């Protein structure tokens, strides 16, 4: 019987199970959305057990609906929304609080306090990150500070912390493996990306007991076996793990320094491979671990945009001006321009390159003639402008001028958006045949560990283009449009503090 690699892609809004064959093609895919909780303005939480339930559901559906047996799975790769923080009881397995999602701003005060105490430079040097509520460290502290009895239990070694990869691997192995990989560890603000160790000074800064932390391992390695009662009777190796953006970089075969991809999901994340060198950013980007594979760690520069496809969800669920995401393209192309309207979707503050936790969303340039088509178009254009902000920072930091950009993620199906992106960047945008590059990257990491695929060269040969979008907009128009964006985005800064 043919063998496959299974990817579990646990994203911000949904969980997916995807089976890949030896050619790196999708054989089967199931997906399930789960609840988002917004307990207070700016807070975002998930129920970690509901996430686990959604993973079991997509696995059940995969084996139930497709002609595939669990015994055909040679290995499992896990990829996940990053930074989202779960703390659970080691003995009962019960989370002590909801998972605090990467987008959540509930630890902004903790971050302000750390900045006031002068920790910024030390944090940047050790972790490659800026102090921001985005990362896991302050979320763990918040849980220990706010959940009754949690700190005491943590100090007694009774609580475990994990990002979603860790939580899922712990569940799938029946509590045997408490591990994470280098990429996920590099997003916690607790991990020294140079020494590759949890850092005592950072742990002390946030008052987090080391006993809670998972063991950090390479991204392509067997971490443990599934317990048969959770995996349809089979013991299958869990053989790869990486945060979803790093997995996408791997799935896009960006193996050489200077290659970059941009993923348009809930948020938008551009990563550039910088090879064995951890390049520090002077322009508001993050330095992060790309992966640990073949006994070595490689690094990336990252521009993280918090709201991208989520702005399209807001058009659908908040404003109700579209019935579904694809309709945004249909409406945007009914008008030739936004007629000067700009939407800045800084709903949870601004990430790279601005890093302003207090920015909030705004619409500029409304006139009596503004229609929903203009609003929808301006929302889509905001994804492209935010990407341009990040690309400019990346070129300045790396000294490399990109001659193409590889793209993936849910929103790249939108041809209007991709064309506008190419126009605003003045760079060709390449959309690959397999758009599920996050899951593909995790599959590749797992398949390299089990010998399903031989090496990165074999993988790189499988990458193929579906469509290239070439820039057609003139320079003057491009600059006029972008300068309007800069004015708009600057006006949203510090809004919730005023
Ligand atoms: N045709 C489309 N045009 C614009 N946005 C889209 C389109 N299709 C999906 N999206 C957006 O893409 C996002 C889903 O992408 P996905 O990669 O699945 O995200 P995630 O992994 O963050 O859950 C949603 O926010 C959705 O609004
Ligand atoms: O779930 P996604 O695809 O929106 O990715 C979220 C990122 O990993 C957050 O850092």
PDB file of N, CA, C and O and ligand atoms in Angstrom, residues 9-14 16 31 102 244-245 263-267 269 308-314 316 324-329 380 383 408-415 417 435-436 438, ligand 1:
ATOM      1  N   UNK A   9      -1.818  20.909  10.498  1.00  0.00           N
ATOM      2  CA  UNK A   9      -1.572  22.351  10.441  1.00  0.00           C
ATOM      3  C   UNK A   9      -2.590  23.016  11.358  1.00  0.00           C
ATOM      4  O   UNK A   9      -3.754  23.185  10.997  1.00  0.00           O
ATOM      5  N   UNK A  10      -2.112  23.385  12.522  1.00  0.00           N
ATOM      6  CA  UNK A  10      -3.016  23.977  13.510  1.00  0.00           C
ATOM      7  C   UNK A  10      -2.895  25.506  13.421  1.00  0.00           C
ATOM      8  O   UNK A  10      -2.003  26.097  14.029  1.00  0.00           O
ATOM      9  N   UNK A  11      -3.788  26.138  12.663  1.00  0.00           N
ATOM     10  CA  UNK A  11      -3.722  27.589  12.410  1.00  0.00           C
ATOM     11  C   UNK A  11      -4.566  28.391  13.387  1.00  0.00           C
ATOM     12  O   UNK A  11      -5.221  27.830  14.277  1.00  0.00           O
ATOM     13  N   UNK A  12      -4.580  29.701  13.196  1.00  0.00           N
ATOM     14  CA  UNK A  12      -5.282  30.596  14.116  1.00  0.00           C
ATOM     15  C   UNK A  12      -6.796  30.428  14.046  1.00  0.00           C
ATOM     16  O   UNK A  12      -7.486  30.563  15.056  1.00  0.00           O
ATOM     17  N   UNK A  13      -7.293  30.150  12.851  1.00  0.00           N
ATOM     18  CA  UNK A  13      -8.746  30.057  12.728  1.00  0.00           C
ATOM     19  C   UNK A  13      -9.246  28.640  12.457  1.00  0.00           C
ATOM     20  O   UNK A  13     -10.419  28.360  12.628  1.00  0.00           O
ATOM     21  N   UNK A  14      -8.337  27.756  12.025  1.00  0.00           N
ATOM     22  CA  UNK A  14      -8.804  26.398  11.747  1.00  0.00           C
ATOM     23  C   UNK A  14      -7.660  25.397  11.878  1.00  0.00           C
ATOM     24  O   UNK A  14      -6.486  25.776  11.870  1.00  0.00           O
ATOM     25  N   UNK A  16      -6.124  21.816  10.175  1.00  0.00           N
ATOM     26  CA  UNK A  16      -6.215  21.045   8.942  1.00  0.00           C
ATOM     27  C   UNK A  16      -5.390  19.781   9.085  1.00  0.00           C
ATOM     28  O   UNK A  16      -4.328  19.801   9.719  1.00  0.00           O
ATOM     29  N   UNK A  31     -10.538  19.986   7.123  1.00  0.00           N
ATOM     30  CA  UNK A  31     -10.344  21.264   7.818  1.00  0.00           C
ATOM     31  C   UNK A  31     -11.518  21.531   8.743  1.00  0.00           C
ATOM     32  O   UNK A  31     -12.656  21.211   8.418  1.00  0.00           O
ATOM     33  N   UNK A 102      -1.613  34.598  19.943  1.00  0.00           N
ATOM     34  CA  UNK A 102      -0.534  35.524  19.540  1.00  0.00           C
ATOM     35  C   UNK A 102      -1.026  36.950  19.333  1.00  0.00           C
ATOM     36  O   UNK A 102      -0.328  37.897  19.644  1.00  0.00           O
ATOM     37  N   UNK A 244       4.311  27.790  11.933  1.00  0.00           N
ATOM     38  CA  UNK A 244       3.745  27.746  10.572  1.00  0.00           C
ATOM     39  C   UNK A 244       4.487  28.629   9.566  1.00  0.00           C
ATOM     40  O   UNK A 244       4.598  28.266   8.391  1.00  0.00           O
ATOM     41  N   UNK A 245       5.021  29.755  10.015  1.00  0.00           N
ATOM     42  CA  UNK A 245       5.686  30.633   9.041  1.00  0.00           C
ATOM     43  C   UNK A 245       7.035  30.068   8.605  1.00  0.00           C
ATOM     44  O   UNK A 245       7.416  30.169   7.437  1.00  0.00           O
ATOM     45  N   UNK A 263       3.409  34.900   3.472  1.00  0.00           N
ATOM     46  CA  UNK A 263       2.201  34.080   3.662  1.00  0.00           C
ATOM     47  C   UNK A 263       1.039  34.982   4.072  1.00  0.00           C
ATOM     48  O   UNK A 263       1.144  35.736   5.038  1.00  0.00           O
ATOM     49  N   UNK A 264      -0.064  34.889   3.323  1.00  0.00           N
ATOM     50  CA  UNK A 264      -1.240  35.733   3.572  1.00  0.00           C
ATOM     51  C   UNK A 264      -2.339  34.889   4.210  1.00  0.00           C
ATOM     52  O   UNK A 264      -3.180  34.327   3.521  1.00  0.00           O
ATOM     53  N   UNK A 265      -2.298  34.758   5.544  1.00  0.00           N
ATOM     54  CA  UNK A 265      -3.364  34.049   6.265  1.00  0.00           C
ATOM     55  C   UNK A 265      -4.110  35.050   7.117  1.00  0.00           C
ATOM     56  O   UNK A 265      -4.408  36.157   6.661  1.00  0.00           O
ATOM     57  N   UNK A 266      -4.386  34.678   8.358  1.00  0.00           N
ATOM     58  CA  UNK A 266      -5.031  35.605   9.299  1.00  0.00           C
ATOM     59  C   UNK A 266      -4.180  36.876   9.370  1.00  0.00           C
ATOM     60  O   UNK A 266      -4.665  37.989   9.248  1.00  0.00           O
ATOM     61  N   UNK A 267      -2.884  36.677   9.603  1.00  0.00           N
ATOM     62  CA  UNK A 267      -1.920  37.771   9.505  1.00  0.00           C
ATOM     63  C   UNK A 267      -1.111  37.560   8.237  1.00  0.00           C
ATOM     64  O   UNK A 267      -1.453  36.714   7.394  1.00  0.00           O
ATOM     65  N   UNK A 269       3.010  37.190   6.950  1.00  0.00           N
ATOM     66  CA  UNK A 269       4.333  37.003   7.517  1.00  0.00           C
ATOM     67  C   UNK A 269       5.335  36.805   6.393  1.00  0.00           C
ATOM     68  O   UNK A 269       5.244  35.834   5.639  1.00  0.00           O
ATOM     69  N   UNK A 308      -4.245  40.572   8.310  1.00  0.00           N
ATOM     70  CA  UNK A 308      -4.234  40.538   6.842  1.00  0.00           C
ATOM     71  C   UNK A 308      -5.572  39.931   6.406  1.00  0.00           C
ATOM     72  O   UNK A 308      -6.586  40.632   6.327  1.00  0.00           O
ATOM     73  N   UNK A 309      -5.618  38.596   6.225  1.00  0.00           N
ATOM     74  CA  UNK A 309      -6.897  37.946   5.895  1.00  0.00           C
ATOM     75  C   UNK A 309      -7.951  38.227   6.959  1.00  0.00           C
ATOM     76  O   UNK A 309      -9.159  38.231   6.666  1.00  0.00           O
ATOM     77  N   UNK A 310      -7.518  38.483   8.182  1.00  0.00           N
ATOM     78  CA  UNK A 310      -8.480  38.787   9.259  1.00  0.00           C
ATOM     79  C   UNK A 310      -9.270  40.053   8.935  1.00  0.00           C
ATOM     80  O   UNK A 310     -10.410  40.209   9.380  1.00  0.00           O
ATOM     81  N   UNK A 311      -8.676  40.950   8.131  1.00  0.00           N
ATOM     82  CA  UNK A 311      -9.412  42.161   7.735  1.00  0.00           C
ATOM     83  C   UNK A 311     -10.549  41.788   6.780  1.00  0.00           C
ATOM     84  O   UNK A 311     -11.613  42.413   6.779  1.00  0.00           O
ATOM     85  N   UNK A 312     -10.322  40.741   5.977  1.00  0.00           N
ATOM     86  CA  UNK A 312     -11.372  40.282   5.063  1.00  0.00           C
ATOM     87  C   UNK A 312     -12.480  39.591   5.876  1.00  0.00           C
ATOM     88  O   UNK A 312     -13.677  39.728   5.584  1.00  0.00           O
ATOM     89  N   UNK A 313     -12.062  38.891   6.933  1.00  0.00           N
ATOM     90  CA  UNK A 313     -13.068  38.286   7.833  1.00  0.00           C
ATOM     91  C   UNK A 313     -13.897  39.389   8.499  1.00  0.00           C
ATOM     92  O   UNK A 313     -15.094  39.226   8.721  1.00  0.00           O
ATOM     93  N   UNK A 314     -13.242  40.492   8.811  1.00  0.00           N
ATOM     94  CA  UNK A 314     -13.953  41.631   9.423  1.00  0.00           C
ATOM     95  C   UNK A 314     -14.974  42.211   8.430  1.00  0.00           C
ATOM     96  O   UNK A 314     -16.101  42.532   8.811  1.00  0.00           O
ATOM     97  N   UNK A 316     -16.498  40.517   6.293  1.00  0.00           N
ATOM     98  CA  UNK A 316     -17.574  39.523   6.222  1.00  0.00           C
ATOM     99  C   UNK A 316     -18.404  39.492   7.516  1.00  0.00           C
ATOM    100  O   UNK A 316     -19.622  39.612   7.482  1.00  0.00           O
ATOM    101  N   UNK A 324     -18.676  36.331   1.626  1.00  0.00           N
ATOM    102  CA  UNK A 324     -17.567  35.381   1.776  1.00  0.00           C
ATOM    103  C   UNK A 324     -16.296  36.042   1.248  1.00  0.00           C
ATOM    104  O   UNK A 324     -16.359  37.066   0.565  1.00  0.00           O
ATOM    105  N   UNK A 325     -15.156  35.438   1.580  1.00  0.00           N
ATOM    106  CA  UNK A 325     -13.871  36.063   1.226  1.00  0.00           C
ATOM    107  C   UNK A 325     -13.677  36.231  -0.286  1.00  0.00           C
ATOM    108  O   UNK A 325     -13.258  37.321  -0.734  1.00  0.00           O
ATOM    109  N   UNK A 326     -13.971  35.219  -1.116  1.00  0.00           N
ATOM    110  CA  UNK A 326     -13.759  35.399  -2.562  1.00  0.00           C
ATOM    111  C   UNK A 326     -14.556  36.566  -3.152  1.00  0.00           C
ATOM    112  O   UNK A 326     -14.130  37.202  -4.119  1.00  0.00           O
ATOM    113  N   UNK A 327     -15.703  36.888  -2.542  1.00  0.00           N
ATOM    114  CA  UNK A 327     -16.507  37.997  -3.066  1.00  0.00           C
ATOM    115  C   UNK A 327     -15.761  39.330  -2.974  1.00  0.00           C
ATOM    116  O   UNK A 327     -16.065  40.282  -3.703  1.00  0.00           O
ATOM    117  N   UNK A 328     -14.757  39.390  -2.088  1.00  0.00           N
ATOM    118  CA  UNK A 328     -13.998  40.640  -1.950  1.00  0.00           C
ATOM    119  C   UNK A 328     -13.311  40.974  -3.283  1.00  0.00           C
ATOM    120  O   UNK A 328     -13.200  42.145  -3.656  1.00  0.00           O
ATOM    121  N   UNK A 329     -12.880  39.970  -4.001  1.00  0.00           N
ATOM    122  CA  UNK A 329     -12.215  40.202  -5.295  1.00  0.00           C
ATOM    123  C   UNK A 329     -13.215  40.747  -6.318  1.00  0.00           C
ATOM    124  O   UNK A 329     -12.929  41.713  -7.033  1.00  0.00           O
ATOM    125  N   UNK A 380      -8.419  45.232   0.914  1.00  0.00           N
ATOM    126  CA  UNK A 380      -7.473  44.310   0.250  1.00  0.00           C
ATOM    127  C   UNK A 380      -6.139  45.012  -0.009  1.00  0.00           C
ATOM    128  O   UNK A 380      -5.068  44.439   0.210  1.00  0.00           O
ATOM    129  N   UNK A 383      -3.419  44.994   2.702  1.00  0.00           N
ATOM    130  CA  UNK A 383      -2.526  43.832   2.865  1.00  0.00           C
ATOM    131  C   UNK A 383      -1.236  44.066   2.068  1.00  0.00           C
ATOM    132  O   UNK A 383      -0.138  43.752   2.515  1.00  0.00           O
ATOM    133  N   UNK A 408       2.055  32.553  -0.523  1.00  0.00           N
ATOM    134  CA  UNK A 408       1.152  31.436  -0.208  1.00  0.00           C
ATOM    135  C   UNK A 408       0.146  31.891   0.831  1.00  0.00           C
ATOM    136  O   UNK A 408       0.156  33.041   1.236  1.00  0.00           O
ATOM    137  N   UNK A 409      -0.707  30.957   1.276  1.00  0.00           N
ATOM    138  CA  UNK A 409      -1.724  31.282   2.286  1.00  0.00           C
ATOM    139  C   UNK A 409      -3.085  31.508   1.656  1.00  0.00           C
ATOM    140  O   UNK A 409      -3.206  31.704   0.440  1.00  0.00           O
ATOM    141  N   UNK A 410      -4.113  31.479   2.502  1.00  0.00           N
ATOM    142  CA  UNK A 410      -5.512  31.524   2.047  1.00  0.00           C
ATOM    143  C   UNK A 410      -5.828  32.669   1.100  1.00  0.00           C
ATOM    144  O   UNK A 410      -6.566  32.486   0.125  1.00  0.00           O
ATOM    145  N   UNK A 411      -5.268  33.864   1.349  1.00  0.00           N
ATOM    146  CA  UNK A 411      -5.687  35.038   0.580  1.00  0.00           C
ATOM    147  C   UNK A 411      -4.997  35.147  -0.784  1.00  0.00           C
ATOM    148  O   UNK A 411      -5.360  36.021  -1.581  1.00  0.00           O
ATOM    149  N   UNK A 412      -4.021  34.303  -1.090  1.00  0.00           N
ATOM    150  CA  UNK A 412      -3.353  34.454  -2.399  1.00  0.00           C
ATOM    151  C   UNK A 412      -4.203  33.924  -3.555  1.00  0.00           C
ATOM    152  O   UNK A 412      -3.850  34.100  -4.718  1.00  0.00           O
ATOM    153  N   UNK A 413      -5.342  33.341  -3.211  1.00  0.00           N
ATOM    154  CA  UNK A 413      -6.287  32.956  -4.278  1.00  0.00           C
ATOM    155  C   UNK A 413      -6.852  34.214  -4.926  1.00  0.00           C
ATOM    156  O   UNK A 413      -7.399  34.168  -6.025  1.00  0.00           O
ATOM    157  N   UNK A 414      -6.759  35.322  -4.220  1.00  0.00           N
ATOM    158  CA  UNK A 414      -7.330  36.582  -4.699  1.00  0.00           C
ATOM    159  C   UNK A 414      -6.395  37.205  -5.747  1.00  0.00           C
ATOM    160  O   UNK A 414      -5.370  37.794  -5.427  1.00  0.00           O
ATOM    161  N   UNK A 415      -6.781  37.084  -7.008  1.00  0.00           N
ATOM    162  CA  UNK A 415      -5.909  37.556  -8.098  1.00  0.00           C
ATOM    163  C   UNK A 415      -5.758  39.072  -8.104  1.00  0.00           C
ATOM    164  O   UNK A 415      -4.704  39.597  -8.445  1.00  0.00           O
ATOM    165  N   UNK A 417      -5.676  40.965  -5.468  1.00  0.00           N
ATOM    166  CA  UNK A 417      -4.700  41.272  -4.418  1.00  0.00           C
ATOM    167  C   UNK A 417      -3.279  40.979  -4.900  1.00  0.00           C
ATOM    168  O   UNK A 417      -2.360  41.788  -4.699  1.00  0.00           O
ATOM    169  N   UNK A 435      -0.456  25.481  -2.772  1.00  0.00           N
ATOM    170  CA  UNK A 435      -0.600  26.686  -1.954  1.00  0.00           C
ATOM    171  C   UNK A 435      -0.518  26.354  -0.459  1.00  0.00           C
ATOM    172  O   UNK A 435      -0.264  27.220   0.366  1.00  0.00           O
ATOM    173  N   UNK A 436      -0.726  25.100  -0.118  1.00  0.00           N
ATOM    174  CA  UNK A 436      -0.665  24.687   1.298  1.00  0.00           C
ATOM    175  C   UNK A 436       0.800  24.461   1.682  1.00  0.00           C
ATOM    176  O   UNK A 436       1.198  23.379   2.116  1.00  0.00           O
ATOM    177  N   UNK A 438       2.571  25.682   4.085  1.00  0.00           N
ATOM    178  CA  UNK A 438       2.835  25.500   5.508  1.00  0.00           C
ATOM    179  C   UNK A 438       2.790  24.011   5.846  1.00  0.00           C
ATOM    180  O   UNK A 438       3.730  23.458   6.430  1.00  0.00           O
TER     181      UNK A 438
HETATM  182  N1  LIG B   1     -10.302  34.929  -1.942  1.00  0.00           N
HETATM  183  C1  LIG B   1      -9.852  35.536  -0.835  1.00  0.00           C
HETATM  184  N2  LIG B   1      -9.571  36.854  -0.822  1.00  0.00           N
HETATM  185  C2  LIG B   1      -9.100  37.473   0.276  1.00  0.00           C
HETATM  186  N3  LIG B   1      -8.877  36.836   1.444  1.00  0.00           N
HETATM  187  C3  LIG B   1      -9.130  35.531   1.495  1.00  0.00           C
HETATM  188  C4  LIG B   1      -9.617  34.802   0.376  1.00  0.00           C
HETATM  189  N4  LIG B   1      -9.775  33.500   0.737  1.00  0.00           N
HETATM  190  C5  LIG B   1      -9.383  33.428   2.042  1.00  0.00           C
HETATM  191  N5  LIG B   1      -9.007  34.638   2.501  1.00  0.00           N
HETATM  192  C6  LIG B   1      -8.514  34.971   3.858  1.00  0.00           C
HETATM  193  O1  LIG B   1      -7.453  34.077   4.163  1.00  0.00           O
HETATM  194  C7  LIG B   1      -7.493  33.734   5.544  1.00  0.00           C
HETATM  195  C8  LIG B   1      -7.407  32.228   5.682  1.00  0.00           C
HETATM  196  O2  LIG B   1      -6.159  31.811   5.246  1.00  0.00           O
HETATM  197  P1  LIG B   1      -5.394  30.640   5.983  1.00  0.00           P
HETATM  198  O3  LIG B   1      -4.084  30.531   5.295  1.00  0.00           O
HETATM  199  O4  LIG B   1      -6.299  29.479   6.038  1.00  0.00           O
HETATM  200  O5  LIG B   1      -5.267  31.306   7.444  1.00  0.00           O
HETATM  201  P2  LIG B   1      -4.801  30.769   8.884  1.00  0.00           P
HETATM  202  O6  LIG B   1      -3.751  29.706   8.654  1.00  0.00           O
HETATM  203  O7  LIG B   1      -4.253  32.020   9.506  1.00  0.00           O
HETATM  204  O8  LIG B   1      -6.007  30.276   9.636  1.00  0.00           O
HETATM  205  C9  LIG B   1      -8.776  34.275   6.123  1.00  0.00           C
HETATM  206  O9  LIG B   1      -8.464  35.357   6.965  1.00  0.00           O
HETATM  207  C10 LIG B   1      -9.575  34.744   4.909  1.00  0.00           C
HETATM  208  O10 LIG B   1     -10.270  35.949   5.176  1.00  0.00           O
END
